[in-house]
């Protein structure tokens, strides 16, 4: 006789798309779909849209609420776990508190768990991606900003006020660029996609050698973080200077996280991580220089493996962690 385990639903709510997946208890995706996020009218349609979409798909797949252990939802904004509310998700136009736990439970008849979006991506990579389901995993995502999530001893860290894992605001240069958070030299001002471009422009000003990147900037062209890494791979002198500085800064910050948490894996994801092994090798070298022996021997740096599918998987894993 086979025991049928209940299934999970993962929802990854973003500023432009809402991704959904139905997963087995082991985290294998069975169905997935997505819809546009309707941020009009203060984002009032978002929660009703999520409810309708789940109900519509369950009907389509001939499934019922009692076949599910729960719905996990990853969302931008500040989560109040006690109240089940989210506020300050400005890219969704949510300024006041919204009640996804109450409303989605009422609408679907399935229990709901919520978590912030950077943390669900960390949980996804930990469960089914590069984190290899280890108990101690640090995840850093390099996108428009730098985000992160820390799993220690099998638990996701929230901290006293929900800000644990905000790796982007680790200070790596106290006299560096001004960050959106108000202080200087945060990792985000250097290693995010926008930070990398900022570093390139800054270094180009004082650079006098022969470089295609320098020529592009002098020509007034828009450059991206990808351009910097693509040119660095081709040994462009200025691009290499920028890439080395970015990777040294990232390796320095990650080494200090590793020195205090001794994770099994440190996982790098987000758009910038598409630079692949070139980035990984440079960051790894910088990390090793700044780690003490026990950490060097037991903490491994890896590239994320799930891409933008990490969110729905991590959201679903919230139900297993309850
Ligand atoms: Zn900052």
PDB file of C-alpha atoms and ligand atoms in Angstrom:
ATOM      1  CA  UNK A   1       0.000   0.000   0.000  1.00  0.00           C
ATOM      2  CA  UNK A   2       1.311   3.405  -0.849  1.00  0.00           C
ATOM      3  CA  UNK A   3       0.693   6.304   1.467  1.00  0.00           C
ATOM      4  CA  UNK A   4      -0.103   9.427  -0.522  1.00  0.00           C
ATOM      5  CA  UNK A   5       1.602  12.374   1.080  1.00  0.00           C
ATOM      6  CA  UNK A   6      -0.098  15.714   0.908  1.00  0.00           C
ATOM      7  CA  UNK A   7       1.187  18.261  -1.577  1.00  0.00           C
ATOM      8  CA  UNK A   8       2.489  21.807  -1.183  1.00  0.00           C
ATOM      9  CA  UNK A   9       1.790  25.072  -2.984  1.00  0.00           C
ATOM     10  CA  UNK A  10       4.565  27.644  -3.371  1.00  0.00           C
ATOM     11  CA  UNK A  11       3.812  31.248  -4.367  1.00  0.00           C
ATOM     12  CA  UNK A  12       6.559  33.737  -5.238  1.00  0.00           C
ATOM     13  CA  UNK A  13       5.085  37.230  -5.296  1.00  0.00           C
ATOM     14  CA  UNK A  14       7.189  39.769  -7.190  1.00  0.00           C
ATOM     15  CA  UNK A  15       6.693  43.292  -8.502  1.00  0.00           C
ATOM     16  CA  UNK A  16       6.011  42.163 -12.091  1.00  0.00           C
ATOM     17  CA  UNK A  17       5.027  38.468 -11.875  1.00  0.00           C
ATOM     18  CA  UNK A  18       3.452  36.073  -9.408  1.00  0.00           C
ATOM     19  CA  UNK A  19       4.846  32.537  -9.794  1.00  0.00           C
ATOM     20  CA  UNK A  20       2.941  29.495  -8.548  1.00  0.00           C
ATOM     21  CA  UNK A  21       3.879  25.822  -8.217  1.00  0.00           C
ATOM     22  CA  UNK A  22       2.319  22.632  -6.911  1.00  0.00           C
ATOM     23  CA  UNK A  23       5.023  20.430  -5.384  1.00  0.00           C
ATOM     24  CA  UNK A  24       5.286  17.008  -3.809  1.00  0.00           C
ATOM     25  CA  UNK A  25       6.233  16.781  -0.123  1.00  0.00           C
ATOM     26  CA  UNK A  26       9.806  16.162  -1.343  1.00  0.00           C
ATOM     27  CA  UNK A  27       9.889  19.470  -3.201  1.00  0.00           C
ATOM     28  CA  UNK A  28       9.533  18.218  -6.763  1.00  0.00           C
ATOM     29  CA  UNK A  29       7.526  20.606  -8.937  1.00  0.00           C
ATOM     30  CA  UNK A  30       4.488  18.932 -10.536  1.00  0.00           C
ATOM     31  CA  UNK A  31       2.695  21.930 -11.999  1.00  0.00           C
ATOM     32  CA  UNK A  32       3.734  25.524 -12.390  1.00  0.00           C
ATOM     33  CA  UNK A  33       2.197  28.694 -13.763  1.00  0.00           C
ATOM     34  CA  UNK A  34       2.495  32.442 -13.412  1.00  0.00           C
ATOM     35  CA  UNK A  35       0.514  35.639 -13.830  1.00  0.00           C
ATOM     36  CA  UNK A  36       1.206  39.350 -14.052  1.00  0.00           C
ATOM     37  CA  UNK A  37       1.177  41.285 -10.786  1.00  0.00           C
ATOM     38  CA  UNK A  38      -1.581  43.900 -10.890  1.00  0.00           C
ATOM     39  CA  UNK A  39      -0.113  46.755  -8.846  1.00  0.00           C
ATOM     40  CA  UNK A  40      -2.871  49.222  -9.828  1.00  0.00           C
ATOM     41  CA  UNK A  41      -5.297  50.563  -7.180  1.00  0.00           C
ATOM     42  CA  UNK A  42      -2.724  50.265  -4.374  1.00  0.00           C
ATOM     43  CA  UNK A  43      -2.171  46.597  -5.212  1.00  0.00           C
ATOM     44  CA  UNK A  44      -5.618  45.752  -3.859  1.00  0.00           C
ATOM     45  CA  UNK A  45      -6.205  43.054  -6.506  1.00  0.00           C
ATOM     46  CA  UNK A  46      -3.035  41.085  -5.719  1.00  0.00           C
ATOM     47  CA  UNK A  47      -4.360  38.899  -2.891  1.00  0.00           C
ATOM     48  CA  UNK A  48      -7.743  38.242  -4.609  1.00  0.00           C
ATOM     49  CA  UNK A  49      -5.833  37.400  -7.840  1.00  0.00           C
ATOM     50  CA  UNK A  50      -3.686  34.869  -5.938  1.00  0.00           C
ATOM     51  CA  UNK A  51      -6.786  33.251  -4.409  1.00  0.00           C
ATOM     52  CA  UNK A  52      -8.617  33.065  -7.758  1.00  0.00           C
ATOM     53  CA  UNK A  53      -5.597  31.672  -9.565  1.00  0.00           C
ATOM     54  CA  UNK A  54      -5.059  28.902  -6.991  1.00  0.00           C
ATOM     55  CA  UNK A  55      -8.758  27.964  -6.992  1.00  0.00           C
ATOM     56  CA  UNK A  56      -8.876  27.986 -10.795  1.00  0.00           C
ATOM     57  CA  UNK A  57      -5.840  25.711 -11.115  1.00  0.00           C
ATOM     58  CA  UNK A  58      -6.986  23.263  -8.419  1.00  0.00           C
ATOM     59  CA  UNK A  59     -10.271  22.919 -10.295  1.00  0.00           C
ATOM     60  CA  UNK A  60      -8.391  22.418 -13.557  1.00  0.00           C
ATOM     61  CA  UNK A  61      -6.209  19.679 -12.044  1.00  0.00           C
ATOM     62  CA  UNK A  62      -9.218  18.182 -10.220  1.00  0.00           C
ATOM     63  CA  UNK A  63      -7.594  18.677  -6.820  1.00  0.00           C
ATOM     64  CA  UNK A  64      -9.161  19.636  -3.496  1.00  0.00           C
ATOM     65  CA  UNK A  65      -7.968  21.788  -0.579  1.00  0.00           C
ATOM     66  CA  UNK A  66      -7.556  18.803   1.757  1.00  0.00           C
ATOM     67  CA  UNK A  67      -4.943  17.300  -0.580  1.00  0.00           C
ATOM     68  CA  UNK A  68      -2.555  20.105   0.482  1.00  0.00           C
ATOM     69  CA  UNK A  69      -0.518  20.617   3.638  1.00  0.00           C
ATOM     70  CA  UNK A  70      -0.302  24.333   3.032  1.00  0.00           C
ATOM     71  CA  UNK A  71       0.519  27.335   0.876  1.00  0.00           C
ATOM     72  CA  UNK A  72       3.865  29.086   1.335  1.00  0.00           C
ATOM     73  CA  UNK A  73       4.077  32.691   0.138  1.00  0.00           C
ATOM     74  CA  UNK A  74       7.247  34.683  -0.449  1.00  0.00           C
ATOM     75  CA  UNK A  75       6.678  38.449  -0.655  1.00  0.00           C
ATOM     76  CA  UNK A  76       8.558  41.733  -0.659  1.00  0.00           C
ATOM     77  CA  UNK A  77       8.042  43.992   2.351  1.00  0.00           C
ATOM     78  CA  UNK A  78       8.290  43.670   6.100  1.00  0.00           C
ATOM     79  CA  UNK A  79       6.566  40.592   7.490  1.00  0.00           C
ATOM     80  CA  UNK A  80       4.834  40.535  10.855  1.00  0.00           C
ATOM     81  CA  UNK A  81       4.850  36.812  11.606  1.00  0.00           C
ATOM     82  CA  UNK A  82       2.630  37.074  14.673  1.00  0.00           C
ATOM     83  CA  UNK A  83      -0.104  38.965  12.837  1.00  0.00           C
ATOM     84  CA  UNK A  84       0.410  37.308   9.430  1.00  0.00           C
ATOM     85  CA  UNK A  85       0.658  40.740   7.820  1.00  0.00           C
ATOM     86  CA  UNK A  86       2.957  42.451   5.318  1.00  0.00           C
ATOM     87  CA  UNK A  87       3.618  46.163   5.111  1.00  0.00           C
ATOM     88  CA  UNK A  88       5.887  48.504   3.196  1.00  0.00           C
ATOM     89  CA  UNK A  89       6.041  46.408   0.012  1.00  0.00           C
ATOM     90  CA  UNK A  90       6.438  49.537  -2.089  1.00  0.00           C
ATOM     91  CA  UNK A  91       6.983  47.788  -5.437  1.00  0.00           C
ATOM     92  CA  UNK A  92       3.504  46.248  -4.971  1.00  0.00           C
ATOM     93  CA  UNK A  93       2.085  49.672  -3.978  1.00  0.00           C
ATOM     94  CA  UNK A  94       1.262  48.195  -0.564  1.00  0.00           C
ATOM     95  CA  UNK A  95       1.731  51.032   1.884  1.00  0.00           C
ATOM     96  CA  UNK A  96      -0.747  49.862   4.535  1.00  0.00           C
ATOM     97  CA  UNK A  97      -0.705  46.410   6.103  1.00  0.00           C
ATOM     98  CA  UNK A  98      -2.240  43.567   4.084  1.00  0.00           C
ATOM     99  CA  UNK A  99      -3.507  40.274   5.516  1.00  0.00           C
ATOM    100  CA  UNK A 100      -2.426  37.475   3.163  1.00  0.00           C
ATOM    101  CA  UNK A 101      -2.529  34.717   5.794  1.00  0.00           C
ATOM    102  CA  UNK A 102      -6.104  35.477   6.885  1.00  0.00           C
ATOM    103  CA  UNK A 103      -7.399  36.235   3.376  1.00  0.00           C
ATOM    104  CA  UNK A 104      -5.766  33.389   1.423  1.00  0.00           C
ATOM    105  CA  UNK A 105      -6.686  30.828   4.116  1.00  0.00           C
ATOM    106  CA  UNK A 106     -10.276  32.044   4.003  1.00  0.00           C
ATOM    107  CA  UNK A 107     -10.341  32.077   0.199  1.00  0.00           C
ATOM    108  CA  UNK A 108      -8.783  28.655  -0.445  1.00  0.00           C
ATOM    109  CA  UNK A 109      -9.355  26.668   2.755  1.00  0.00           C
ATOM    110  CA  UNK A 110      -5.626  25.866   2.876  1.00  0.00           C
ATOM    111  CA  UNK A 111      -3.263  27.010   5.713  1.00  0.00           C
ATOM    112  CA  UNK A 112      -0.832  29.780   4.691  1.00  0.00           C
ATOM    113  CA  UNK A 113       2.732  30.605   5.824  1.00  0.00           C
ATOM    114  CA  UNK A 114       4.552  33.784   4.737  1.00  0.00           C
ATOM    115  CA  UNK A 115       8.192  34.880   4.530  1.00  0.00           C
ATOM    116  CA  UNK A 116      10.140  37.634   2.780  1.00  0.00           C
ATOM    117  CA  UNK A 117      11.270  37.058  -0.793  1.00  0.00           C
ATOM    118  CA  UNK A 118      15.051  36.995  -0.220  1.00  0.00           C
ATOM    119  CA  UNK A 119      14.598  34.386   2.507  1.00  0.00           C
ATOM    120  CA  UNK A 120      12.409  32.112   0.372  1.00  0.00           C
ATOM    121  CA  UNK A 121      15.025  32.172  -2.398  1.00  0.00           C
ATOM    122  CA  UNK A 122      17.598  31.143   0.240  1.00  0.00           C
ATOM    123  CA  UNK A 123      15.329  28.333   1.445  1.00  0.00           C
ATOM    124  CA  UNK A 124      14.764  27.133  -2.129  1.00  0.00           C
ATOM    125  CA  UNK A 125      18.493  26.945  -2.932  1.00  0.00           C
ATOM    126  CA  UNK A 126      19.072  25.269   0.418  1.00  0.00           C
ATOM    127  CA  UNK A 127      16.386  22.609  -0.096  1.00  0.00           C
ATOM    128  CA  UNK A 128      16.640  21.616  -3.756  1.00  0.00           C
ATOM    129  CA  UNK A 129      19.569  23.628  -5.137  1.00  0.00           C
ATOM    130  CA  UNK A 130      23.234  24.250  -4.357  1.00  0.00           C
ATOM    131  CA  UNK A 131      22.615  24.103  -0.589  1.00  0.00           C
ATOM    132  CA  UNK A 132      22.217  20.322  -0.776  1.00  0.00           C
ATOM    133  CA  UNK A 133      19.644  20.421   2.071  1.00  0.00           C
ATOM    134  CA  UNK A 134      22.429  21.200   4.574  1.00  0.00           C
ATOM    135  CA  UNK A 135      21.567  22.636   8.015  1.00  0.00           C
ATOM    136  CA  UNK A 136      23.907  25.613   7.608  1.00  0.00           C
ATOM    137  CA  UNK A 137      23.672  27.608   4.385  1.00  0.00           C
ATOM    138  CA  UNK A 138      24.292  31.281   3.598  1.00  0.00           C
ATOM    139  CA  UNK A 139      22.683  32.590   0.409  1.00  0.00           C
ATOM    140  CA  UNK A 140      23.593  35.896  -1.215  1.00  0.00           C
ATOM    141  CA  UNK A 141      21.789  37.233  -4.261  1.00  0.00           C
ATOM    142  CA  UNK A 142      23.452  39.783  -6.530  1.00  0.00           C
ATOM    143  CA  UNK A 143      20.780  41.619  -8.495  1.00  0.00           C
ATOM    144  CA  UNK A 144      19.734  45.261  -8.675  1.00  0.00           C
ATOM    145  CA  UNK A 145      20.574  45.195  -4.968  1.00  0.00           C
ATOM    146  CA  UNK A 146      22.317  42.611  -2.795  1.00  0.00           C
ATOM    147  CA  UNK A 147      20.022  40.425  -0.688  1.00  0.00           C
ATOM    148  CA  UNK A 148      20.490  37.326   1.344  1.00  0.00           C
ATOM    149  CA  UNK A 149      19.224  34.697   3.716  1.00  0.00           C
ATOM    150  CA  UNK A 150      20.922  32.699   6.453  1.00  0.00           C
ATOM    151  CA  UNK A 151      19.948  29.193   7.530  1.00  0.00           C
ATOM    152  CA  UNK A 152      21.776  28.189  10.731  1.00  0.00           C
ATOM    153  CA  UNK A 153      21.246  24.884  12.502  1.00  0.00           C
ATOM    154  CA  UNK A 154      18.326  24.178  10.146  1.00  0.00           C
ATOM    155  CA  UNK A 155      16.542  27.417  11.051  1.00  0.00           C
ATOM    156  CA  UNK A 156      16.084  30.522   8.974  1.00  0.00           C
ATOM    157  CA  UNK A 157      17.452  33.471  10.941  1.00  0.00           C
ATOM    158  CA  UNK A 158      15.114  36.444  11.412  1.00  0.00           C
ATOM    159  CA  UNK A 159      16.922  38.400  14.105  1.00  0.00           C
ATOM    160  CA  UNK A 160      15.329  40.732  16.670  1.00  0.00           C
ATOM    161  CA  UNK A 161      13.483  42.807  14.083  1.00  0.00           C
ATOM    162  CA  UNK A 162      13.384  40.643  10.958  1.00  0.00           C
ATOM    163  CA  UNK A 163      16.540  42.063   9.366  1.00  0.00           C
ATOM    164  CA  UNK A 164      18.906  39.069   9.791  1.00  0.00           C
ATOM    165  CA  UNK A 165      20.562  38.063   6.530  1.00  0.00           C
ATOM    166  CA  UNK A 166      20.666  41.606   5.079  1.00  0.00           C
ATOM    167  CA  UNK A 167      24.101  40.828   3.691  1.00  0.00           C
ATOM    168  CA  UNK A 168      23.925  43.777   1.280  1.00  0.00           C
ATOM    169  CA  UNK A 169      24.454  46.262   4.080  1.00  0.00           C
ATOM    170  CA  UNK A 170      27.653  44.786   5.478  1.00  0.00           C
ATOM    171  CA  UNK A 171      30.220  47.612   5.413  1.00  0.00           C
ATOM    172  CA  UNK A 172      33.222  46.759   3.266  1.00  0.00           C
ATOM    173  CA  UNK A 173      34.570  50.301   2.798  1.00  0.00           C
ATOM    174  CA  UNK A 174      33.671  52.855   5.511  1.00  0.00           C
ATOM    175  CA  UNK A 175      34.711  55.679   3.154  1.00  0.00           C
ATOM    176  CA  UNK A 176      33.031  54.219   0.071  1.00  0.00           C
ATOM    177  CA  UNK A 177      29.930  55.096  -1.962  1.00  0.00           C
ATOM    178  CA  UNK A 178      26.746  56.267  -0.234  1.00  0.00           C
ATOM    179  CA  UNK A 179      24.149  53.468   0.030  1.00  0.00           C
ATOM    180  CA  UNK A 180      20.338  53.778  -0.192  1.00  0.00           C
ATOM    181  CA  UNK A 181      20.275  52.817   3.525  1.00  0.00           C
ATOM    182  CA  UNK A 182      22.141  56.032   4.403  1.00  0.00           C
ATOM    183  CA  UNK A 183      25.576  54.672   5.278  1.00  0.00           C
ATOM    184  CA  UNK A 184      28.726  54.311   3.225  1.00  0.00           C
ATOM    185  CA  UNK A 185      30.510  51.435   1.518  1.00  0.00           C
ATOM    186  CA  UNK A 186      27.825  48.763   1.899  1.00  0.00           C
ATOM    187  CA  UNK A 187      28.477  45.563  -0.085  1.00  0.00           C
ATOM    188  CA  UNK A 188      25.432  46.514  -2.188  1.00  0.00           C
ATOM    189  CA  UNK A 189      27.137  49.705  -3.438  1.00  0.00           C
ATOM    190  CA  UNK A 190      29.921  47.544  -4.933  1.00  0.00           C
ATOM    191  CA  UNK A 191      28.646  44.048  -5.766  1.00  0.00           C
ATOM    192  CA  UNK A 192      25.095  44.690  -7.015  1.00  0.00           C
ATOM    193  CA  UNK A 193      24.496  45.162 -10.747  1.00  0.00           C
ATOM    194  CA  UNK A 194      24.164  48.920 -10.184  1.00  0.00           C
ATOM    195  CA  UNK A 195      27.155  48.951  -7.809  1.00  0.00           C
ATOM    196  CA  UNK A 196      29.407  47.286 -10.394  1.00  0.00           C
ATOM    197  CA  UNK A 197      28.532  49.953 -12.972  1.00  0.00           C
ATOM    198  CA  UNK A 198      29.181  52.651 -10.349  1.00  0.00           C
ATOM    199  CA  UNK A 199      32.624  51.166  -9.558  1.00  0.00           C
ATOM    200  CA  UNK A 200      33.408  51.001 -13.300  1.00  0.00           C
ATOM    201  CA  UNK A 201      32.548  54.688 -13.822  1.00  0.00           C
ATOM    202  CA  UNK A 202      34.541  55.663 -10.748  1.00  0.00           C
ATOM    203  CA  UNK A 203      37.646  53.701 -11.766  1.00  0.00           C
ATOM    204  CA  UNK A 204      37.401  54.862 -15.401  1.00  0.00           C
ATOM    205  CA  UNK A 205      37.876  58.463 -14.241  1.00  0.00           C
ATOM    206  CA  UNK A 206      41.386  57.819 -12.985  1.00  0.00           C
ATOM    207  CA  UNK A 207      42.322  55.162 -15.585  1.00  0.00           C
ATOM    208  CA  UNK A 208      44.726  56.089 -18.383  1.00  0.00           C
ATOM    209  CA  UNK A 209      45.595  52.778 -20.089  1.00  0.00           C
ATOM    210  CA  UNK A 210      44.202  50.873 -23.058  1.00  0.00           C
ATOM    211  CA  UNK A 211      40.718  49.458 -22.426  1.00  0.00           C
ATOM    212  CA  UNK A 212      37.533  48.818 -24.400  1.00  0.00           C
ATOM    213  CA  UNK A 213      35.480  49.451 -21.242  1.00  0.00           C
ATOM    214  CA  UNK A 214      37.174  52.834 -20.804  1.00  0.00           C
ATOM    215  CA  UNK A 215      36.455  53.668 -24.478  1.00  0.00           C
ATOM    216  CA  UNK A 216      32.764  52.712 -24.068  1.00  0.00           C
ATOM    217  CA  UNK A 217      32.407  54.902 -20.966  1.00  0.00           C
ATOM    218  CA  UNK A 218      34.274  57.842 -22.549  1.00  0.00           C
ATOM    219  CA  UNK A 219      31.950  57.468 -25.543  1.00  0.00           C
ATOM    220  CA  UNK A 220      28.951  57.966 -23.224  1.00  0.00           C
ATOM    221  CA  UNK A 221      27.593  54.431 -23.771  1.00  0.00           C
ATOM    222  CA  UNK A 222      25.391  52.739 -21.193  1.00  0.00           C
ATOM    223  CA  UNK A 223      27.199  49.781 -19.703  1.00  0.00           C
ATOM    224  CA  UNK A 224      25.928  46.890 -17.580  1.00  0.00           C
ATOM    225  CA  UNK A 225      27.480  44.613 -14.969  1.00  0.00           C
ATOM    226  CA  UNK A 226      27.404  41.907 -17.642  1.00  0.00           C
ATOM    227  CA  UNK A 227      29.523  44.099 -19.977  1.00  0.00           C
ATOM    228  CA  UNK A 228      32.101  44.518 -17.197  1.00  0.00           C
ATOM    229  CA  UNK A 229      32.409  40.766 -16.585  1.00  0.00           C
ATOM    230  CA  UNK A 230      32.298  39.870 -20.300  1.00  0.00           C
ATOM    231  CA  UNK A 231      35.172  42.297 -20.981  1.00  0.00           C
ATOM    232  CA  UNK A 232      37.099  41.128 -17.905  1.00  0.00           C
ATOM    233  CA  UNK A 233      36.893  37.564 -19.261  1.00  0.00           C
ATOM    234  CA  UNK A 234      38.541  38.924 -22.435  1.00  0.00           C
ATOM    235  CA  UNK A 235      41.332  40.444 -20.298  1.00  0.00           C
ATOM    236  CA  UNK A 236      40.244  44.055 -20.740  1.00  0.00           C
ATOM    237  CA  UNK A 237      42.528  45.900 -18.313  1.00  0.00           C
ATOM    238  CA  UNK A 238      40.017  48.293 -16.710  1.00  0.00           C
ATOM    239  CA  UNK A 239      37.264  45.633 -16.615  1.00  0.00           C
ATOM    240  CA  UNK A 240      39.671  43.340 -14.754  1.00  0.00           C
ATOM    241  CA  UNK A 241      40.462  46.090 -12.230  1.00  0.00           C
ATOM    242  CA  UNK A 242      36.724  46.525 -11.607  1.00  0.00           C
ATOM    243  CA  UNK A 243      35.969  42.777 -11.488  1.00  0.00           C
ATOM    244  CA  UNK A 244      38.852  42.179  -9.072  1.00  0.00           C
ATOM    245  CA  UNK A 245      37.684  44.964  -6.752  1.00  0.00           C
ATOM    246  CA  UNK A 246      34.071  43.703  -6.826  1.00  0.00           C
ATOM    247  CA  UNK A 247      35.088  40.083  -6.191  1.00  0.00           C
ATOM    248  CA  UNK A 248      37.623  41.025  -3.489  1.00  0.00           C
ATOM    249  CA  UNK A 249      34.950  43.050  -1.670  1.00  0.00           C
ATOM    250  CA  UNK A 250      32.405  40.251  -1.966  1.00  0.00           C
ATOM    251  CA  UNK A 251      34.930  37.620  -0.859  1.00  0.00           C
ATOM    252  CA  UNK A 252      35.943  39.787   2.113  1.00  0.00           C
ATOM    253  CA  UNK A 253      32.310  40.156   3.276  1.00  0.00           C
ATOM    254  CA  UNK A 254      31.460  36.485   2.703  1.00  0.00           C
ATOM    255  CA  UNK A 255      34.626  35.353   4.517  1.00  0.00           C
ATOM    256  CA  UNK A 256      33.594  37.304   7.585  1.00  0.00           C
ATOM    257  CA  UNK A 257      30.109  35.799   7.491  1.00  0.00           C
ATOM    258  CA  UNK A 258      31.736  32.375   7.149  1.00  0.00           C
ATOM    259  CA  UNK A 259      34.151  33.137  10.009  1.00  0.00           C
ATOM    260  CA  UNK A 260      31.209  33.763  12.320  1.00  0.00           C
ATOM    261  CA  UNK A 261      28.689  31.140  11.099  1.00  0.00           C
ATOM    262  CA  UNK A 262      30.800  28.340   9.595  1.00  0.00           C
ATOM    263  CA  UNK A 263      28.149  27.386   7.016  1.00  0.00           C
ATOM    264  CA  UNK A 264      28.544  24.218   4.967  1.00  0.00           C
ATOM    265  CA  UNK A 265      27.772  26.185   1.813  1.00  0.00           C
ATOM    266  CA  UNK A 266      27.838  29.830   0.820  1.00  0.00           C
ATOM    267  CA  UNK A 267      25.679  30.124  -2.306  1.00  0.00           C
ATOM    268  CA  UNK A 268      25.840  33.051  -4.767  1.00  0.00           C
ATOM    269  CA  UNK A 269      22.736  33.694  -6.900  1.00  0.00           C
ATOM    270  CA  UNK A 270      21.033  36.561  -8.736  1.00  0.00           C
ATOM    271  CA  UNK A 271      21.652  38.066 -12.176  1.00  0.00           C
ATOM    272  CA  UNK A 272      25.318  38.950 -11.595  1.00  0.00           C
ATOM    273  CA  UNK A 273      26.087  35.292 -10.753  1.00  0.00           C
ATOM    274  CA  UNK A 274      25.589  34.532 -14.462  1.00  0.00           C
ATOM    275  CA  UNK A 275      29.292  35.511 -14.733  1.00  0.00           C
ATOM    276  CA  UNK A 276      29.746  31.909 -13.563  1.00  0.00           C
ATOM    277  CA  UNK A 277      33.033  30.232 -12.665  1.00  0.00           C
ATOM    278  CA  UNK A 278      35.013  33.369 -13.567  1.00  0.00           C
ATOM    279  CA  UNK A 279      33.242  35.186 -10.716  1.00  0.00           C
ATOM    280  CA  UNK A 280      33.225  32.148  -8.426  1.00  0.00           C
ATOM    281  CA  UNK A 281      37.004  31.612  -8.694  1.00  0.00           C
ATOM    282  CA  UNK A 282      37.829  35.244  -7.938  1.00  0.00           C
ATOM    283  CA  UNK A 283      35.427  35.462  -4.980  1.00  0.00           C
ATOM    284  CA  UNK A 284      36.662  32.121  -3.692  1.00  0.00           C
ATOM    285  CA  UNK A 285      40.302  33.297  -3.727  1.00  0.00           C
ATOM    286  CA  UNK A 286      39.384  36.447  -1.791  1.00  0.00           C
ATOM    287  CA  UNK A 287      37.359  34.421   0.698  1.00  0.00           C
ATOM    288  CA  UNK A 288      40.180  31.992   1.389  1.00  0.00           C
ATOM    289  CA  UNK A 289      42.617  34.837   2.122  1.00  0.00           C
ATOM    290  CA  UNK A 290      40.265  36.153   4.812  1.00  0.00           C
ATOM    291  CA  UNK A 291      39.142  32.878   6.422  1.00  0.00           C
ATOM    292  CA  UNK A 292      40.793  31.036   9.288  1.00  0.00           C
ATOM    293  CA  UNK A 293      41.854  27.418   8.792  1.00  0.00           C
ATOM    294  CA  UNK A 294      38.782  25.569  10.138  1.00  0.00           C
ATOM    295  CA  UNK A 295      36.485  27.633   7.922  1.00  0.00           C
ATOM    296  CA  UNK A 296      38.719  27.174   4.863  1.00  0.00           C
ATOM    297  CA  UNK A 297      38.505  23.409   5.362  1.00  0.00           C
ATOM    298  CA  UNK A 298      34.766  23.167   5.925  1.00  0.00           C
ATOM    299  CA  UNK A 299      32.899  25.992   4.153  1.00  0.00           C
ATOM    300  CA  UNK A 300      32.381  25.717   0.400  1.00  0.00           C
ATOM    301  CA  UNK A 301      31.463  28.538  -2.012  1.00  0.00           C
ATOM    302  CA  UNK A 302      29.001  27.586  -4.760  1.00  0.00           C
ATOM    303  CA  UNK A 303      26.900  29.117  -7.527  1.00  0.00           C
ATOM    304  CA  UNK A 304      23.118  28.893  -7.153  1.00  0.00           C
ATOM    305  CA  UNK A 305      21.525  26.253  -9.365  1.00  0.00           C
ATOM    306  CA  UNK A 306      17.772  26.945  -9.414  1.00  0.00           C
ATOM    307  CA  UNK A 307      17.650  30.355 -11.115  1.00  0.00           C
ATOM    308  CA  UNK A 308      14.361  32.181 -10.600  1.00  0.00           C
ATOM    309  CA  UNK A 309      12.614  28.920  -9.688  1.00  0.00           C
ATOM    310  CA  UNK A 310      14.149  29.080  -6.208  1.00  0.00           C
ATOM    311  CA  UNK A 311      11.332  31.293  -4.887  1.00  0.00           C
ATOM    312  CA  UNK A 312       8.382  28.907  -5.344  1.00  0.00           C
ATOM    313  CA  UNK A 313      10.380  25.951  -4.013  1.00  0.00           C
ATOM    314  CA  UNK A 314      11.562  27.902  -0.972  1.00  0.00           C
ATOM    315  CA  UNK A 315       8.059  29.240  -0.343  1.00  0.00           C
ATOM    316  CA  UNK A 316       6.730  25.667  -0.372  1.00  0.00           C
ATOM    317  CA  UNK A 317       9.478  24.585   2.037  1.00  0.00           C
ATOM    318  CA  UNK A 318       8.071  27.021   4.641  1.00  0.00           C
ATOM    319  CA  UNK A 319       5.231  24.544   5.157  1.00  0.00           C
ATOM    320  CA  UNK A 320       7.711  21.750   5.966  1.00  0.00           C
ATOM    321  CA  UNK A 321       9.597  23.979   8.428  1.00  0.00           C
ATOM    322  CA  UNK A 322       6.545  24.948  10.478  1.00  0.00           C
TER     323      UNK A 322
HETATM  324 ZN1  LIG B   1      23.463  50.000   2.898  1.00  0.00          ZN
END
